Amino acid sequence: MSTTTIAADRPGNADPAITPFTVTFLIRRFDPEVDEEPRWQDFDVEMYATDRVLDALHKIKWEQDGSLTFRRSCAHGICGSDAMRINGRNRLACKTLIKDLDISKPIYVEAIKGLPLEKDLIVDMEPFFASFREVQPFLIANKAPEGGKERIQTVAQRERFDDTTKCILCAACTSSCPVFWTDGQYFGPAAIVNAHRFIFDSRDEDAKVRLDILNDKEGVWRCRTTFNCSEACPRGIQVTQAIAEVKQAIMRGKP
Amino acid sequence: MTATTIEAPRSPSRPVKRRGVNWEKWGWIYMRASGIVLIVLIFGHLFFNLMLGDGISAIDFGFVGGKLADPFWQWWDVAMLWLALIHGGNGMRTLINDYATLPMTRGVLKSAVLAAVVVLIVLGTLVVFTFDPCPPGQPADLLPALCAAR
């Protein structure tokens, strides 16, 4: 009942929050079967302030050009599939609201950099996952747990690596790193973050091995602390700090 | 039931580092350590030359000659020279690694940096320790005025 009254009070759709507006998207397209070089293509999309960039991509794909190619799975910022470069910054399309962007200008959307471009917004993630696998991102605990079946950890011990457990492997950090752009051999921030997660885990027994791996010529020492990764991380992980902590651990020889 | 022991799924495909000096690590530590020392050395140098006594107007050939005759300032300047040139050279090396992609370009640029650093360090060290404002056996009109006092 009360809702009807409120709706009756409003003349038409005057509330600006629920009026759709036209947003121009410039999307960097690349079809390997046709294009020699990527090209920018513009799309006009009717959007609401509460929409996200991912909704715009959906509208384009479903209503305007079905050949637009991009990855997305959960669409709620957890799966890490839809990292892309939006207005020059690496972000998740599903977490970037239209109202937070300047819609008086076109919104530029392109694939993340530093990884081989496959089609439109899709890059080959294999080099990224290869360096992730390199740091042995799994718990190594071979000793029998003390007095029972659980490996007990205090709240403080868990807190030590809490920040780096948030990683969703979207590659926003690694593909924003200028060292990674020029040197694909560099492990990259994401791999170091995931090594950090186990190096500082009190239950893990192989921190030394991971520190040795990251003490490589292409390991943590290549980090130039430009903070691009910390700014890019959609999960708010203090990536540069994690890398610095790994550097300190390597110098100490233990976590 | 106790926790099952599971074998490590795979060994790393990148060979674990050979033993020996880890230059990348020591380079990184050197940059930080030399940076801190250089702050003291450079600001000490500037303070002594520009602020103390008559300040900047005191600087002339005689002032520099006098400083380089004192073993304290000789070692101060040599330390500054070595630390700063290696610091700068190493910084340039990382820049080259970042920007030059072809191995050939990298090699040439890094050799050039190394050559410049070595030449400047050798020449600079030589000058600091062998500098004589009044070389003996030179015509008096070529020598600075302070030599007449000797």
XYZ file of C-alpha atoms in Angstrom:
405
model
C 0.000 0.000 0.000
C 2.612 2.458 1.091
C 4.712 1.765 -1.997
C 1.857 2.836 -4.233
C 1.605 6.100 -2.402
C 5.304 6.801 -2.839
C 5.145 5.985 -6.528
C 2.117 8.257 -6.900
C 3.996 11.114 -5.256
C 6.655 11.011 -7.932
C 5.844 12.701 -11.204
C 6.826 10.140 -13.838
C 10.416 8.894 -13.688
C 11.966 12.102 -12.428
C 14.369 10.406 -10.056
C 17.695 10.669 -11.902
C 18.889 7.433 -10.333
C 16.346 5.437 -12.300
C 16.553 7.276 -15.583
C 18.613 5.400 -18.134
C 21.304 7.326 -19.956
C 23.445 6.576 -22.964
C 27.038 5.644 -22.320
C 29.610 5.289 -25.074
C 32.027 2.417 -24.805
C 35.213 2.193 -26.832
C 36.252 -1.440 -26.866
C 39.552 -2.679 -28.204
C 38.557 -5.481 -30.530
C 40.820 -8.124 -31.976
C 39.759 -11.068 -34.079
C 42.844 -13.159 -34.845
C 41.217 -14.549 -38.000
C 40.571 -11.148 -39.538
C 42.617 -8.441 -37.848
C 46.308 -7.809 -38.158
C 46.201 -5.321 -35.302
C 43.645 -4.622 -32.587
C 41.164 -1.829 -33.401
C 38.886 0.367 -31.288
C 35.159 0.037 -31.846
C 32.495 2.204 -30.220
C 29.134 1.112 -28.844
C 26.328 3.229 -27.373
C 24.545 1.483 -24.522
C 21.530 2.481 -22.417
C 22.644 2.174 -18.820
C 21.462 2.823 -15.294
C 23.739 4.242 -12.621
C 23.545 0.963 -10.739
C 24.788 -1.027 -13.739
C 28.308 -2.323 -13.992
C 30.701 -2.394 -16.916
C 30.013 -6.117 -17.167
C 26.300 -5.334 -17.739
C 27.317 -3.057 -20.578
C 29.413 -5.811 -22.136
C 26.463 -8.175 -21.814
C 24.111 -5.684 -23.448
C 26.547 -5.197 -26.309
C 27.036 -8.937 -26.780
C 23.350 -9.805 -26.482
C 21.798 -6.874 -28.343
C 24.381 -5.333 -30.651
C 27.332 -7.535 -31.571
C 27.324 -11.190 -30.620
C 30.947 -11.601 -31.628
C 32.219 -9.547 -28.693
C 34.329 -11.954 -26.650
C 35.165 -11.742 -22.979
C 35.497 -14.007 -19.952
C 33.187 -13.940 -17.003
C 31.864 -16.583 -14.660
C 30.398 -15.591 -11.329
C 29.913 -11.897 -12.184
C 30.252 -10.989 -8.508
C 33.941 -10.337 -8.003
C 34.986 -13.747 -6.764
C 35.971 -15.919 -9.712
C 38.517 -13.468 -11.113
C 37.621 -14.063 -14.768
C 36.797 -10.574 -15.972
C 39.834 -8.481 -15.135
C 40.226 -5.885 -17.872
C 41.678 -2.474 -18.448
C 38.872 0.059 -17.955
C 39.816 3.672 -18.606
C 43.470 2.697 -18.346
C 43.161 0.945 -14.991
C 43.030 -2.772 -14.347
C 39.755 -3.626 -12.657
C 37.074 -6.292 -12.593
C 34.264 -5.432 -15.023
C 31.775 -6.944 -12.548
C 32.875 -4.643 -9.729
C 33.121 -1.403 -11.686
C 29.912 0.594 -11.396
C 28.922 2.995 -14.152
C 28.254 5.714 -11.583
C 31.906 5.641 -10.532
C 33.099 6.385 -14.058
C 33.055 9.673 -15.937
C 30.323 9.024 -18.493
C 30.657 12.431 -20.151
C 33.535 10.802 -22.027
C 33.655 7.380 -23.695
C 34.662 4.516 -21.434
C 37.687 2.674 -22.774
C 37.714 -1.074 -22.281
C 40.605 -3.272 -23.380
C 42.266 -6.552 -22.465
C 44.845 -6.660 -19.677
C 48.397 -6.071 -20.852
C 51.532 -8.173 -20.807
C 49.854 -11.466 -21.671
C 49.324 -12.690 -25.255
C 46.079 -11.290 -26.681
C 43.847 -14.050 -28.043
C 40.580 -12.361 -28.955
C 38.896 -9.081 -27.978
C 39.148 -8.985 -24.163
C 40.592 -12.471 -23.751
C 44.272 -13.059 -23.142
C 46.230 -16.274 -22.794
C 46.518 -16.714 -19.016
C 48.890 -19.688 -19.223
C 52.154 -17.755 -18.552
C 50.425 -16.218 -15.527
C 49.313 -19.572 -14.131
C 52.695 -21.121 -14.969
C 54.472 -18.744 -12.601
C 51.687 -19.257 -10.047
C 52.328 -23.016 -10.137
C 56.056 -22.376 -9.909
C 55.858 -21.143 -6.308
C 54.136 -24.354 -5.141
C 50.894 -22.704 -4.016
C 49.666 -25.519 -1.810
C 50.119 -26.468 1.822
C 53.157 -28.666 2.345
C 52.792 -30.342 5.718
C 54.253 -33.812 5.761
C 54.910 -34.221 9.484
C 52.148 -35.914 11.440
C 50.188 -33.242 13.299
C 50.954 -33.009 17.000
C 48.690 -34.991 19.293
C 45.690 -35.513 17.085
C 44.372 -34.836 13.647
C 44.371 -31.061 13.457
C 47.139 -28.573 12.763
C 46.266 -25.927 15.274
C 46.968 -22.289 14.594
C 46.495 -19.265 16.833
C 44.459 -16.282 15.710
C 47.668 -14.249 15.407
C 49.318 -16.943 13.278
C 46.321 -16.948 10.958
C 46.241 -13.167 10.838
C 49.871 -13.109 9.658
C 48.959 -14.167 6.115
C 45.283 -13.217 6.081
C 45.676 -10.460 3.495
C 47.191 -12.702 0.845
C 44.512 -15.384 1.203
C 42.109 -13.013 -0.534
C 43.723 -13.435 -3.966
C 41.313 -14.562 -6.703
C 43.992 -14.928 -9.414
C 42.410 -12.378 -11.736
C 45.844 -11.198 -12.961
C 44.954 -7.525 -12.503
C 48.138 -7.004 -10.456
C 50.555 -8.962 -12.620
C 49.267 -7.377 -15.823
C 49.627 -3.885 -14.320
C 53.283 -4.432 -13.422
C 55.694 -2.570 -15.731
C 58.461 -5.080 -14.967
C 56.175 -7.915 -16.092
C 55.299 -6.025 -19.301
C 58.916 -5.981 -20.426
C 60.109 -9.185 -18.819
C 57.672 -12.073 -19.029
C 60.138 -14.190 -17.046
C 59.432 -12.211 -13.872
C 57.240 -14.173 -11.460
C 54.883 -11.233 -11.126
C 52.994 -9.930 -8.087
C 50.253 -12.586 -8.063
C 52.689 -15.504 -7.833
C 54.583 -13.769 -5.013
C 51.330 -13.013 -3.176
C 50.379 -16.678 -3.335
C 53.839 -17.726 -2.191
C 53.490 -15.247 0.693
C 50.249 -16.937 1.686
C 52.104 -20.211 2.354
C 55.518 -18.857 3.392
C 53.958 -17.154 6.407
C 51.560 -19.994 7.210
C 52.709 -21.573 10.504
C 51.404 -24.985 9.397
C 53.510 -25.045 6.249
C 56.908 -26.736 6.305
C 58.455 -25.693 3.015
C 58.770 -21.926 3.314
C 62.490 -22.324 2.680
C 61.880 -23.933 -0.710
C 59.536 -21.133 -1.800
C 61.953 -18.487 -0.574
C 64.695 -20.166 -2.624
C 62.460 -20.150 -5.695
C 61.693 -16.442 -5.274
C 65.336 -15.599 -4.541
C 65.856 -16.148 -8.271
C 67.194 -13.632 -10.785
C 63.590 -13.201 -11.953
C 62.196 -13.347 -8.441
C 61.300 -10.715 -5.868
C 64.395 -8.596 -6.496
C 63.009 -7.460 -9.826
C 60.170 -5.680 -8.016
C 60.598 -1.947 -8.392
C 57.916 -1.028 -5.802
C 55.887 1.040 -8.254
C 52.695 0.099 -6.346
C 50.742 -0.497 -9.596
C 49.800 -3.930 -8.272
C 48.457 -2.668 -4.941
C 46.351 -0.093 -6.771
C 45.055 -2.612 -9.282
C 44.059 -5.357 -6.844
C 40.237 -5.610 -6.802
C 40.447 -7.407 -3.459
C 42.444 -4.653 -1.828
C 45.461 -6.844 -1.068
C 48.533 -4.838 -0.093
C 50.540 -6.551 -2.804
C 53.653 -4.390 -2.643
C 53.820 -4.894 1.102
C 53.526 -8.660 0.674
C 56.411 -8.605 -1.810
C 58.487 -6.511 0.595
C 57.785 -9.016 3.382
C 58.983 -11.845 1.153
C 62.168 -9.864 0.423
C 62.743 -9.427 4.153
C 62.115 -13.133 4.719
C 64.660 -14.062 2.058
C 67.255 -11.826 3.723
C 66.515 -13.398 7.109
C 66.532 -16.854 5.531
C 63.246 -17.725 7.266
C 59.692 -16.350 7.406
C 42.341 -41.403 11.483
C 45.340 -39.133 11.051
C 46.012 -36.716 8.249
C 47.059 -38.479 5.084
C 50.511 -37.789 3.752
C 50.334 -36.693 0.145
C 53.339 -36.552 -2.148
C 54.250 -33.155 -3.599
C 52.303 -33.006 -6.877
C 55.185 -31.915 -9.032
C 58.678 -30.623 -8.854
C 59.263 -27.072 -10.095
C 59.922 -26.810 -13.800
C 62.287 -23.910 -13.236
C 65.535 -25.406 -11.902
C 66.097 -24.317 -8.310
C 68.945 -21.837 -8.206
C 72.511 -22.950 -8.410
C 74.593 -22.242 -5.340
C 76.898 -19.279 -5.317
C 76.628 -15.553 -4.921
C 73.145 -14.222 -5.542
C 74.009 -10.988 -7.335
C 70.435 -9.877 -7.723
C 69.898 -10.051 -3.961
C 73.174 -8.379 -3.054
C 72.549 -5.729 -5.700
C 69.201 -4.987 -4.075
C 70.762 -4.781 -0.598
C 73.639 -2.670 -1.927
C 71.223 -0.112 -3.396
C 69.591 0.417 0.000
C 72.767 0.380 2.084
C 74.733 2.662 -0.242
C 71.729 4.958 -0.512
C 71.707 5.578 3.228
C 75.480 6.130 3.388
C 75.343 8.422 0.349
C 72.755 10.659 1.988
C 75.210 11.305 4.830
C 78.220 11.683 2.534
C 76.566 13.963 -0.019
C 74.839 16.244 2.473
C 78.029 16.371 4.566
C 79.923 17.323 1.421
C 77.414 20.009 0.466
C 77.246 21.388 4.014
C 81.019 21.651 4.310
C 81.457 23.229 0.861
C 78.485 25.569 0.724
C 77.454 26.453 4.278
C 80.443 26.390 6.619
C 82.889 29.301 6.823
C 82.592 31.717 3.896
C 80.104 29.395 2.225
C 79.939 29.148 -1.513
C 82.226 32.152 -2.116
C 85.097 30.247 -0.511
C 85.167 27.668 -3.281
C 88.097 28.076 -5.634
C 91.017 26.031 -6.872
C 92.827 26.506 -3.586
C 89.813 25.341 -1.542
C 89.475 22.136 -3.527
C 93.240 21.618 -3.554
C 93.315 22.057 0.213
C 90.505 19.559 0.729
C 92.168 16.959 -1.468
C 95.395 17.307 0.519
C 93.592 16.134 3.684
C 93.363 12.308 4.022
C 89.950 12.675 5.716
C 88.432 14.399 2.699
C 90.347 12.110 0.329
C 88.624 9.061 1.814
C 85.303 10.918 2.072
C 85.427 11.781 -1.619
C 86.620 8.347 -2.687
C 83.837 6.681 -0.712
C 81.320 9.031 -2.329
C 82.774 8.343 -5.778
C 82.693 4.549 -5.494
C 79.344 4.272 -3.769
C 77.594 6.748 -6.061
C 78.990 5.381 -9.319
C 78.221 1.755 -8.476
C 74.792 2.810 -7.169
C 74.077 4.742 -10.367
C 75.553 2.020 -12.582
C 73.431 -0.659 -10.951
C 70.356 1.538 -11.274
C 71.070 2.008 -14.976
C 71.500 -1.760 -15.314
C 68.028 -2.388 -13.931
C 66.612 0.305 -16.236
C 68.257 -1.383 -19.217
C 66.823 -4.726 -18.114
C 63.399 -3.093 -17.963
C 63.470 -1.291 -21.272
C 65.875 -3.052 -23.656
C 64.297 -6.261 -24.902
C 66.844 -7.484 -27.449
C 69.800 -9.353 -25.890
C 72.136 -7.503 -28.257
C 70.924 -4.032 -27.213
C 71.031 -5.078 -23.580
C 74.587 -6.332 -23.889
C 75.834 -3.206 -25.641
C 74.113 -0.789 -23.237
C 75.212 -2.685 -20.119
C 78.815 -2.861 -21.384
C 78.724 0.889 -22.014
C 77.481 1.546 -18.465
C 80.102 -0.778 -17.010
C 82.877 0.889 -19.033
C 81.762 4.365 -17.941
C 81.622 3.312 -14.281
C 85.045 1.643 -14.362
C 86.752 4.519 -16.198
C 85.264 7.151 -13.893
C 86.101 5.198 -10.732
C 89.712 4.582 -11.821
C 90.275 8.170 -12.975
C 88.537 9.664 -9.954
C 90.445 7.543 -7.448
C 93.703 8.351 -9.194
C 93.006 12.085 -9.092
C 91.914 12.124 -5.440
C 95.039 10.373 -4.184
C 97.654 11.859 -6.519
C 96.349 15.403 -6.883
C 99.054 18.004 -6.405
C 97.994 21.627 -6.883
C 101.598 22.685 -7.386
C 103.310 20.095 -9.615
C 107.083 20.568 -9.288
C 109.113 21.795 -12.252
C 106.270 23.718 -13.914
C 106.644 27.332 -15.119
C 105.447 29.664 -12.359
C 102.951 31.516 -14.602
C 100.928 28.322 -15.099
C 100.584 27.662 -11.376
C 97.922 29.090 -9.071
C 98.852 31.902 -6.748
C 98.852 29.747 -3.643
C 101.909 27.862 -4.916
C 104.064 31.005 -4.642
C 103.580 30.918 -0.901
C 105.329 27.558 -0.669
